[in-house]
Amino acid sequence: MSTGMSTANPVFWHLARPRTATDRKRARRMSLGVAGSGALLLAALAILTVPTNASSNATCVDSECTFFVSDLAPYVAESGLRGGAALGALLLIVPFALFALQALRTGTAARERRLAALSLAGATRSDLRRLALLEGTRAALLGALLAGPVYLLLWLILGPALPAGSKLLPRPGIPILLGWLGLLVIMGPIGGLIARQSARPATVSPLGLTRHRGRPLNRTDAILPAASAVLVGVGLALPWGHPPVGLFLALIAIIALAISGSPWLVHLTGHLAARRPSLLTSLAGRRLLADVRTPARVAAVMMAVGVSFGVIAVLAADVLQAVNIYDRSFYLTGDGIAAVGAVAAALVASSALVVGATEQILDNARATAVLVALAASPSFVTRIVRRQMLLVAVPPTALGAVLGWSFYGWIILTDEGTWTWRIPVALAAAVLVATLTAALGALIATMAVRPAILTSSAPENLRTP
């Protein structure tokens, strides 16, 4: 191989094919993440392309008109609400994109050894990145192809399966077909470029015996959360006209705060857990401190899920004191749909947590095997991993619920001037639901990780370098 070789060379295509079970698993997981993201993009496109007069239509004969109410739910049919429904579909893309990114970490240690072997065979760093580009492009293209069937399944569930007047997705049409073709054009190159950037050829150890080391937090990582928190305050202080610039700024700043603050939250959680006298909690905390950034990605999504629960709880509490029964039913139904979406996002984020935890276990198979050889059972290791996942999932979700409650509670206080007893009760409800959802996701993730724990506990891993 040489730097001048083109990616169209058959050798590259031959090497880019998944050969081992780990390679196939990585490609399959990335394709599923891309397929989920693409299906939700198509859902947002379908909602935005609903005709403006879809809330009702009329048939007139001899000056007599008969009106028919649309089969679509008002959240989709009414033009004033359609943008919010599309935004909800777009936000659900985040956990699927996270899952696809985490999938690139599958088999990290084995992949580094394979890249090191290719380096010894004469491949340059540029060649290895081209190889990763082709691997990512192949998986992303397959995911884009699957996005169409996945969207059709989603439409069957949220369309024909629902009664008239409550359907959330319209019948697929030409815009969906064109959007699907656009995904095929866009998703492949994007997936390839991301895979190319994530490739880390071994350079220090030619045999690839080094392990992944998490990058420590630095000063830049400390500035971003503080700046995001200031922007949240600025957004809340700005006047909310038309368009509500202050509201948009505050929302963007909250998302930035969740992303930039999650590594510090995981670091703080791990530090506090490592100081606890409980052996399980202490070991789980030290595992978090070993690599802060990987679980921080999941923590950011879980914090956003918590923010959603906090906002939903305040909105529901505010609606319950309304007099108009129709409005109450309308908004509470919307809150329920948003809550279901938040739970789905938490479960998908838990799947990404499974990928990260599995890689950490397999990359440190020797440490697990040594622990088991010193009389610790695989069940004990499983309890450590379960405590680790609970520490990653529960605190960010609960904190996000408090942030969402504070954010929307401020809006209610500013708009109406008074709080009712329902608003503080909403905080307890939001934190409880957020905590239970995060704990459920962590427990499900632990069951999925158990096979990797059993594999790492085998005595032959004592010889792993």
Short mmCIF file of C-alpha atoms in Angstrom, two decimals:
data_model
loop_
_atom_site.label_atom_id
_atom_site.label_comp_id
_atom_site.label_asym_id
_atom_site.label_seq_id
_atom_site.Cartn_x
_atom_site.Cartn_y
_atom_site.Cartn_z
CA MET A 1 0.00 0.00 0.00
CA SER A 2 1.03 3.57 -0.53
CA THR A 3 -0.34 7.03 0.02
CA GLY A 4 -1.03 7.48 -3.66
CA MET A 5 -3.41 4.53 -3.94
CA SER A 6 -7.03 5.42 -4.63
CA THR A 7 -9.95 4.29 -2.47
CA ALA A 8 -11.37 2.75 -5.64
CA ASN A 9 -8.55 0.22 -5.61
CA PRO A 10 -9.98 -3.33 -5.23
CA VAL A 11 -7.53 -4.01 -2.38
CA PHE A 12 -9.18 -1.34 -0.25
CA TRP A 13 -12.68 -2.65 -0.98
CA HIS A 14 -11.49 -6.17 -0.14
CA LEU A 15 -9.97 -5.11 3.19
CA ALA A 16 -12.99 -2.94 4.07
CA ARG A 17 -15.36 -5.93 4.09
CA PRO A 18 -16.34 -7.03 7.63
CA ARG A 19 -14.64 -10.36 8.25
CA THR A 20 -14.75 -11.11 11.95
CA ALA A 21 -17.84 -11.31 14.13
CA THR A 22 -16.76 -8.09 15.86
CA ASP A 23 -16.43 -6.24 12.54
CA ARG A 24 -19.88 -7.42 11.47
CA LYS A 25 -21.33 -6.37 14.80
CA ARG A 26 -19.78 -2.91 14.48
CA ALA A 27 -21.12 -2.45 10.95
CA ARG A 28 -24.55 -3.76 11.93
CA ARG A 29 -24.84 -1.43 14.91
CA MET A 30 -23.76 1.58 12.90
CA SER A 31 -26.26 0.71 10.16
CA LEU A 32 -29.08 0.43 12.72
CA GLY A 33 -28.19 3.82 14.20
CA VAL A 34 -28.14 5.42 10.75
CA ALA A 35 -31.41 3.70 9.82
CA GLY A 36 -33.13 5.03 12.95
CA SER A 37 -31.79 8.54 12.35
CA GLY A 38 -32.85 8.44 8.69
CA ALA A 39 -36.36 7.21 9.51
CA LEU A 40 -36.86 10.06 11.97
CA LEU A 41 -35.55 12.55 9.41
CA LEU A 42 -38.15 11.22 6.98
CA ALA A 43 -40.80 11.52 9.69
CA ALA A 44 -39.91 15.18 10.24
CA LEU A 45 -40.02 15.75 6.48
CA ALA A 46 -43.44 14.07 6.25
CA ILE A 47 -44.80 16.29 9.02
CA LEU A 48 -43.42 19.49 7.51
CA THR A 49 -44.83 18.67 4.05
CA VAL A 50 -48.41 18.14 5.26
CA PRO A 51 -50.67 20.52 3.26
CA THR A 52 -51.56 23.71 5.13
CA ASN A 53 -55.29 22.98 4.85
CA ALA A 54 -54.97 19.45 6.22
CA SER A 55 -56.89 20.18 9.42
CA SER A 56 -60.14 20.02 7.44
CA ASN A 57 -61.36 19.95 3.86
CA ALA A 58 -64.67 20.56 2.20
CA THR A 59 -66.67 19.17 -0.71
CA CYS A 60 -69.13 21.63 -2.20
CA VAL A 61 -72.10 20.75 -4.48
CA ASP A 62 -74.59 23.45 -5.52
CA SER A 63 -73.36 25.87 -2.89
CA GLU A 64 -73.73 23.24 -0.13
CA CYS A 65 -70.47 22.28 1.51
CA THR A 66 -69.74 19.24 3.61
CA PHE A 67 -66.67 19.47 5.86
CA PHE A 68 -64.48 16.51 6.72
CA VAL A 69 -62.06 16.61 9.62
CA SER A 70 -58.58 15.28 8.81
CA ASP A 71 -57.53 11.84 10.07
CA LEU A 72 -54.31 13.41 11.33
CA ALA A 73 -53.85 14.48 14.94
CA PRO A 74 -54.12 18.25 15.45
CA TYR A 75 -50.43 18.37 16.45
CA VAL A 76 -49.62 17.45 12.84
CA ALA A 77 -52.63 18.78 10.95
CA GLU A 78 -52.61 22.35 12.30
CA SER A 79 -49.93 24.51 10.75
CA GLY A 80 -49.18 26.34 13.99
CA LEU A 81 -48.31 23.11 15.82
CA ARG A 82 -46.64 21.24 12.97
CA GLY A 83 -43.22 22.75 13.55
CA GLY A 84 -43.14 21.58 17.17
CA ALA A 85 -44.04 18.02 16.14
CA ALA A 86 -41.28 18.03 13.52
CA LEU A 87 -38.81 19.41 16.09
CA GLY A 88 -39.70 16.54 18.43
CA ALA A 89 -38.92 14.03 15.67
CA LEU A 90 -35.59 15.75 15.01
CA LEU A 91 -34.62 15.68 18.68
CA LEU A 92 -35.22 11.93 18.79
CA ILE A 93 -32.44 11.59 16.20
CA VAL A 94 -29.82 12.43 18.83
CA PRO A 95 -29.84 9.09 20.72
CA PHE A 96 -29.79 7.13 17.44
CA ALA A 97 -26.84 9.21 16.20
CA LEU A 98 -25.11 8.59 19.53
CA PHE A 99 -25.71 4.85 19.15
CA ALA A 100 -24.14 4.93 15.67
CA LEU A 101 -21.12 6.85 16.98
CA GLN A 102 -20.68 4.47 19.90
CA ALA A 103 -20.86 1.55 17.47
CA LEU A 104 -17.58 2.72 15.96
CA ARG A 105 -15.94 1.79 19.28
CA THR A 106 -16.97 -1.85 18.97
CA GLY A 107 -13.86 -4.03 18.97
CA THR A 108 -11.52 -1.08 19.55
CA ALA A 109 -8.58 -3.12 20.84
CA ALA A 110 -8.82 -5.80 18.14
CA ARG A 111 -9.23 -3.12 15.50
CA GLU A 112 -6.10 -1.30 16.68
CA ARG A 113 -4.11 -4.54 16.47
CA ARG A 114 -5.43 -5.10 12.94
CA LEU A 115 -4.42 -1.58 11.91
CA ALA A 116 -1.02 -2.09 13.49
CA ALA A 117 -0.54 -5.30 11.49
CA LEU A 118 -1.41 -3.43 8.29
CA SER A 119 1.08 -0.73 9.27
CA LEU A 120 3.80 -3.36 9.61
CA ALA A 121 2.80 -4.64 6.14
CA GLY A 122 3.52 -1.21 4.65
CA ALA A 123 0.23 0.69 4.96
CA THR A 124 0.61 4.38 5.67
CA ARG A 125 -1.54 6.38 8.06
CA SER A 126 -3.41 7.81 5.09
CA ASP A 127 -4.11 4.30 3.78
CA LEU A 128 -5.58 3.24 7.12
CA ARG A 129 -7.86 6.26 7.20
CA ARG A 130 -9.03 5.48 3.67
CA LEU A 131 -9.82 1.98 4.83
CA ALA A 132 -11.88 3.34 7.72
CA LEU A 133 -13.62 5.70 5.25
CA LEU A 134 -14.76 2.78 3.13
CA GLU A 135 -15.89 0.76 6.17
CA GLY A 136 -17.99 3.66 7.44
CA THR A 137 -19.41 4.47 4.02
CA ARG A 138 -20.52 0.87 3.49
CA ALA A 139 -22.29 0.71 6.87
CA ALA A 140 -23.89 4.15 6.48
CA LEU A 141 -25.18 3.35 2.99
CA LEU A 142 -26.79 0.17 4.28
CA GLY A 143 -28.37 2.17 7.09
CA ALA A 144 -29.69 4.74 4.62
CA LEU A 145 -31.22 1.92 2.56
CA LEU A 146 -32.88 0.50 5.66
CA ALA A 147 -34.23 3.94 6.63
CA GLY A 148 -37.01 3.59 4.03
CA PRO A 149 -38.44 0.28 5.34
CA VAL A 150 -38.00 1.47 8.94
CA TYR A 151 -39.99 4.61 8.14
CA LEU A 152 -42.75 2.52 6.57
CA LEU A 153 -42.92 0.46 9.76
CA LEU A 154 -43.03 3.65 11.82
CA TRP A 155 -45.82 4.98 9.59
CA LEU A 156 -47.84 1.78 10.05
CA ILE A 157 -47.57 2.17 13.85
CA LEU A 158 -48.23 5.92 14.01
CA GLY A 159 -50.60 6.07 11.03
CA PRO A 160 -53.01 3.27 10.06
CA ALA A 161 -52.76 1.62 13.51
CA LEU A 162 -54.14 4.73 15.23
CA PRO A 163 -57.80 5.83 15.12
CA ALA A 164 -58.99 8.67 12.89
CA GLY A 165 -58.09 12.08 14.24
CA SER A 166 -55.02 10.86 16.13
CA LYS A 167 -52.65 9.72 13.36
CA LEU A 168 -49.19 11.24 13.78
CA LEU A 169 -47.77 10.51 10.32
CA PRO A 170 -49.42 11.18 6.95
CA ARG A 171 -49.53 8.72 4.07
CA PRO A 172 -46.09 8.46 2.36
CA GLY A 173 -45.82 10.42 -0.86
CA ILE A 174 -43.34 11.85 -3.32
CA PRO A 175 -41.53 14.00 -0.68
CA ILE A 176 -40.69 10.87 1.30
CA LEU A 177 -39.34 9.10 -1.78
CA LEU A 178 -37.20 12.10 -2.67
CA GLY A 179 -36.05 12.40 0.95
CA TRP A 180 -35.05 8.74 0.99
CA LEU A 181 -33.00 9.23 -2.18
CA GLY A 182 -31.39 12.24 -0.55
CA LEU A 183 -30.43 10.11 2.46
CA LEU A 184 -28.69 7.65 0.16
CA VAL A 185 -26.64 10.49 -1.30
CA ILE A 186 -25.80 12.22 1.99
CA MET A 187 -25.57 9.53 4.68
CA GLY A 188 -22.85 7.45 3.00
CA PRO A 189 -20.21 10.20 2.76
CA ILE A 190 -21.07 11.54 6.24
CA GLY A 191 -20.74 8.10 7.81
CA GLY A 192 -17.47 7.50 5.98
CA LEU A 193 -15.96 10.80 7.11
CA ILE A 194 -16.95 10.19 10.75
CA ALA A 195 -15.45 6.68 10.62
CA ARG A 196 -12.31 8.10 9.02
CA GLN A 197 -11.86 10.63 11.82
CA SER A 198 -12.45 7.98 14.48
CA ALA A 199 -9.76 5.63 13.12
CA ARG A 200 -6.75 5.53 15.43
CA PRO A 201 -3.89 3.56 13.88
CA ALA A 202 -1.34 2.31 16.37
CA THR A 203 1.93 4.20 16.10
CA VAL A 204 3.69 3.81 19.43
CA SER A 205 3.33 0.04 19.69
CA PRO A 206 3.68 -1.73 16.32
CA LEU A 207 1.96 -4.82 17.72
CA GLY A 208 -1.03 -2.82 18.86
CA LEU A 209 -0.69 -3.86 22.50
CA THR A 210 -1.62 -0.45 23.89
CA ARG A 211 -5.14 0.18 25.13
CA HIS A 212 -7.50 3.09 24.68
CA ARG A 213 -6.89 5.85 27.20
CA GLY A 214 -9.49 8.47 27.95
CA ARG A 215 -8.45 12.06 27.45
CA PRO A 216 -8.44 14.04 30.73
CA LEU A 217 -10.60 17.13 31.06
CA ASN A 218 -8.83 20.44 30.44
CA ARG A 219 -9.46 24.16 30.86
CA THR A 220 -11.43 24.43 27.64
CA ASP A 221 -13.79 21.78 28.94
CA ALA A 222 -14.33 23.96 32.04
CA ILE A 223 -15.09 27.13 30.08
CA LEU A 224 -17.87 25.72 27.89
CA PRO A 225 -20.31 24.74 30.70
CA ALA A 226 -19.86 28.13 32.40
CA ALA A 227 -20.46 29.99 29.14
CA SER A 228 -23.54 27.85 28.41
CA ALA A 229 -24.98 28.57 31.88
CA VAL A 230 -24.49 32.31 31.33
CA LEU A 231 -26.26 32.08 27.96
CA VAL A 232 -29.21 30.33 29.63
CA GLY A 233 -29.57 33.29 31.98
CA VAL A 234 -29.23 35.77 29.11
CA GLY A 235 -31.90 33.95 27.11
CA LEU A 236 -34.33 33.99 30.04
CA ALA A 237 -33.66 37.71 30.61
CA LEU A 238 -34.20 38.75 26.98
CA PRO A 239 -37.72 39.79 25.89
CA TRP A 240 -39.73 37.07 24.16
CA GLY A 241 -41.32 38.70 21.18
CA HIS A 242 -42.11 37.28 17.75
CA PRO A 243 -39.92 35.41 17.07
CA PRO A 244 -39.02 34.62 20.72
CA VAL A 245 -35.26 35.07 20.36
CA GLY A 246 -34.67 34.78 24.10
CA LEU A 247 -36.51 31.47 24.30
CA PHE A 248 -34.57 30.01 21.37
CA LEU A 249 -31.27 31.17 22.87
CA ALA A 250 -32.13 29.63 26.24
CA LEU A 251 -33.10 26.30 24.64
CA ILE A 252 -29.88 26.12 22.60
CA ALA A 253 -27.84 27.06 25.68
CA ILE A 254 -29.51 24.31 27.74
CA ILE A 255 -28.58 21.74 25.09
CA ALA A 256 -25.01 23.10 25.03
CA LEU A 257 -24.92 22.93 28.83
CA ALA A 258 -26.01 19.28 28.77
CA ILE A 259 -23.32 18.37 26.23
CA SER A 260 -20.45 20.35 27.75
CA GLY A 261 -21.35 19.78 31.39
CA SER A 262 -21.91 16.03 31.23
CA PRO A 263 -18.16 15.12 31.35
CA TRP A 264 -17.79 17.13 34.54
CA LEU A 265 -20.92 15.59 36.00
CA VAL A 266 -19.61 12.09 35.26
CA HIS A 267 -16.21 13.07 36.72
CA LEU A 268 -17.84 14.43 39.89
CA THR A 269 -20.08 11.38 40.21
CA GLY A 270 -17.12 9.04 39.74
CA HIS A 271 -15.00 11.00 42.22
CA LEU A 272 -17.70 10.94 44.91
CA ALA A 273 -18.43 7.26 44.27
CA ALA A 274 -14.73 6.33 44.46
CA ARG A 275 -14.56 7.86 47.97
CA ARG A 276 -17.48 5.84 49.29
CA PRO A 277 -16.74 3.04 51.79
CA SER A 278 -18.84 0.57 49.79
CA LEU A 279 -16.55 -1.60 47.68
CA LEU A 280 -19.08 -1.89 44.85
CA THR A 281 -19.63 1.86 44.61
CA SER A 282 -15.92 2.62 44.97
CA LEU A 283 -14.93 0.27 42.14
CA ALA A 284 -17.75 1.58 39.92
CA GLY A 285 -16.58 5.14 40.53
CA ARG A 286 -12.98 4.30 39.61
CA ARG A 287 -14.17 2.66 36.40
CA LEU A 288 -15.91 5.93 35.52
CA LEU A 289 -12.81 7.98 36.26
CA ALA A 290 -10.77 5.74 33.94
CA ASP A 291 -12.65 7.10 30.92
CA VAL A 292 -14.92 10.09 31.54
CA ARG A 293 -15.72 11.16 28.00
CA THR A 294 -17.25 7.93 26.70
CA PRO A 295 -20.04 7.68 29.33
CA ALA A 296 -20.43 11.47 29.19
CA ARG A 297 -21.99 11.17 25.72
CA VAL A 298 -24.73 8.97 27.14
CA ALA A 299 -25.05 11.23 30.19
CA ALA A 300 -25.68 14.22 27.89
CA VAL A 301 -28.60 12.45 26.21
CA MET A 302 -29.97 11.30 29.56
CA MET A 303 -29.77 14.86 30.86
CA ALA A 304 -31.73 16.05 27.81
CA VAL A 305 -34.31 13.33 28.54
CA GLY A 306 -34.55 14.63 32.09
CA VAL A 307 -35.05 18.19 30.82
CA SER A 308 -37.94 16.89 28.72
CA PHE A 309 -39.54 15.25 31.76
CA GLY A 310 -39.17 18.46 33.77
CA VAL A 311 -40.80 20.60 31.07
CA ILE A 312 -43.59 18.05 30.51
CA ALA A 313 -44.36 17.91 34.24
CA VAL A 314 -44.65 21.70 34.59
CA LEU A 315 -46.76 21.96 31.45
CA ALA A 316 -49.10 19.22 32.70
CA ALA A 317 -49.39 20.89 36.10
CA ASP A 318 -50.20 24.22 34.47
CA VAL A 319 -52.80 22.66 32.16
CA LEU A 320 -54.55 20.82 35.01
CA GLN A 321 -55.66 24.12 36.50
CA ALA A 322 -57.22 25.25 33.19
CA VAL A 323 -61.00 25.49 33.00
CA ASN A 324 -61.44 24.54 29.34
CA ILE A 325 -61.80 20.73 29.24
CA TYR A 326 -61.00 20.54 25.51
CA ASP A 327 -57.74 22.40 25.94
CA ARG A 328 -56.87 20.25 28.94
CA SER A 329 -57.35 17.02 27.01
CA PHE A 330 -55.48 18.41 24.02
CA TYR A 331 -52.39 19.45 25.95
CA LEU A 332 -52.30 16.41 28.22
CA THR A 333 -52.39 14.12 25.19
CA GLY A 334 -49.49 16.04 23.71
CA ASP A 335 -47.62 15.73 27.01
CA GLY A 336 -48.18 11.97 26.94
CA ILE A 337 -46.81 11.68 23.41
CA ALA A 338 -43.76 13.73 24.38
CA ALA A 339 -43.21 11.55 27.46
CA VAL A 340 -43.32 8.38 25.35
CA GLY A 341 -40.74 9.93 23.01
CA ALA A 342 -38.51 10.79 25.99
CA VAL A 343 -38.71 7.23 27.32
CA ALA A 344 -37.84 5.89 23.85
CA ALA A 345 -34.83 8.23 23.71
CA ALA A 346 -33.69 6.99 27.13
CA LEU A 347 -33.88 3.36 26.03
CA VAL A 348 -31.91 4.06 22.84
CA ALA A 349 -29.32 5.94 24.89
CA SER A 350 -29.10 2.90 27.15
CA SER A 351 -28.20 0.85 24.07
CA ALA A 352 -25.30 3.22 23.46
CA LEU A 353 -24.34 2.75 27.10
CA VAL A 354 -24.21 -1.00 26.47
CA VAL A 355 -21.73 -0.50 23.61
CA GLY A 356 -19.42 1.69 25.69
CA ALA A 357 -19.51 -0.57 28.75
CA THR A 358 -18.96 -3.70 26.66
CA GLU A 359 -15.88 -2.21 25.04
CA GLN A 360 -14.49 -1.16 28.40
CA ILE A 361 -14.99 -4.70 29.74
CA LEU A 362 -13.45 -6.42 26.71
CA ASP A 363 -10.53 -3.99 26.50
CA ASN A 364 -9.75 -4.71 30.17
CA ALA A 365 -10.40 -8.45 30.02
CA ARG A 366 -7.20 -9.23 31.90
CA ALA A 367 -8.22 -7.04 34.87
CA THR A 368 -11.62 -8.75 35.01
CA ALA A 369 -10.03 -12.19 34.81
CA VAL A 370 -7.59 -11.29 37.60
CA LEU A 371 -10.46 -10.04 39.76
CA VAL A 372 -12.36 -13.30 39.23
CA ALA A 373 -9.20 -15.35 39.87
CA LEU A 374 -8.85 -13.59 43.25
CA ALA A 375 -12.21 -15.07 44.32
CA ALA A 376 -14.58 -12.42 42.94
CA SER A 377 -17.44 -14.10 41.07
CA PRO A 378 -18.75 -12.90 37.68
CA SER A 379 -21.94 -11.93 39.54
CA PHE A 380 -19.87 -9.54 41.67
CA VAL A 381 -18.39 -7.98 38.54
CA THR A 382 -21.90 -7.68 37.12
CA ARG A 383 -23.01 -5.78 40.22
CA ILE A 384 -20.07 -3.40 39.78
CA VAL A 385 -21.02 -2.73 36.16
CA ARG A 386 -24.66 -2.28 37.15
CA ARG A 387 -23.67 0.30 39.77
CA GLN A 388 -21.48 2.01 37.17
CA MET A 389 -24.37 2.25 34.70
CA LEU A 390 -26.73 3.57 37.37
CA LEU A 391 -24.17 6.26 38.21
CA VAL A 392 -23.99 7.26 34.54
CA ALA A 393 -27.73 7.27 33.89
CA VAL A 394 -29.57 8.34 37.06
CA PRO A 395 -27.80 11.56 38.26
CA PRO A 396 -27.81 13.29 34.82
CA THR A 397 -31.48 12.41 34.23
CA ALA A 398 -32.54 13.64 37.68
CA LEU A 399 -30.48 16.84 37.28
CA GLY A 400 -32.00 17.38 33.82
CA ALA A 401 -35.49 17.07 35.32
CA VAL A 402 -34.62 19.82 37.80
CA LEU A 403 -33.23 22.01 35.00
CA GLY A 404 -36.30 21.47 32.81
CA TRP A 405 -38.62 22.18 35.74
CA SER A 406 -36.73 25.36 36.59
CA PHE A 407 -36.67 26.50 32.96
CA TYR A 408 -40.36 26.07 32.21
CA GLY A 409 -41.34 27.04 35.75
CA TRP A 410 -39.61 30.37 35.15
CA ILE A 411 -41.65 30.79 31.98
CA ILE A 412 -44.91 30.12 33.88
CA LEU A 413 -43.92 32.51 36.66
CA THR A 414 -42.98 35.23 34.20
CA ASP A 415 -46.14 34.78 32.14
CA GLU A 416 -48.74 34.30 34.89
CA GLY A 417 -47.02 35.90 37.88
CA THR A 418 -48.03 33.20 40.35
CA TRP A 419 -47.35 29.56 41.07
CA THR A 420 -49.89 27.05 42.24
CA TRP A 421 -49.25 24.08 44.52
CA ARG A 422 -49.16 21.87 41.44
CA ILE A 423 -45.85 23.33 40.22
CA PRO A 424 -43.73 22.11 43.19
CA VAL A 425 -45.53 18.75 43.04
CA ALA A 426 -44.54 18.59 39.36
CA LEU A 427 -40.87 18.70 40.39
CA ALA A 428 -41.21 15.60 42.56
CA ALA A 429 -43.14 13.81 39.81
CA ALA A 430 -40.56 14.75 37.14
CA VAL A 431 -37.59 13.61 39.25
CA LEU A 432 -39.34 10.36 40.19
CA VAL A 433 -40.28 9.46 36.61
CA ALA A 434 -36.86 10.50 35.29
CA THR A 435 -35.06 8.44 37.94
CA LEU A 436 -37.20 5.35 37.35
CA THR A 437 -36.75 5.61 33.57
CA ALA A 438 -32.97 5.99 33.87
CA ALA A 439 -32.73 3.12 36.36
CA LEU A 440 -34.80 0.88 34.08
CA GLY A 441 -32.54 1.67 31.12
CA ALA A 442 -29.42 0.98 33.21
CA LEU A 443 -30.77 -2.36 34.43
CA ILE A 444 -31.66 -3.44 30.90
CA ALA A 445 -28.19 -2.39 29.74
CA THR A 446 -26.60 -4.46 32.52
CA MET A 447 -28.38 -7.60 31.34
CA ALA A 448 -27.11 -6.94 27.81
CA VAL A 449 -23.51 -6.55 29.05
CA ARG A 450 -23.46 -9.75 31.13
CA PRO A 451 -22.25 -12.00 28.22
CA ALA A 452 -19.19 -9.77 27.81
CA ILE A 453 -18.50 -10.06 31.54
CA LEU A 454 -18.63 -13.85 31.37
CA THR A 455 -16.30 -13.84 28.36
CA SER A 456 -13.77 -11.57 30.09
CA SER A 457 -13.86 -13.70 33.24
CA ALA A 458 -12.41 -16.74 31.45
CA PRO A 459 -8.98 -17.89 32.76
CA GLU A 460 -7.35 -17.60 29.32
CA ASN A 461 -7.67 -13.80 29.59
CA LEU A 462 -4.99 -13.88 32.29
CA ARG A 463 -2.50 -14.19 29.44
CA THR A 464 -3.90 -11.16 27.61
CA PRO A 465 -1.14 -8.50 27.31
#
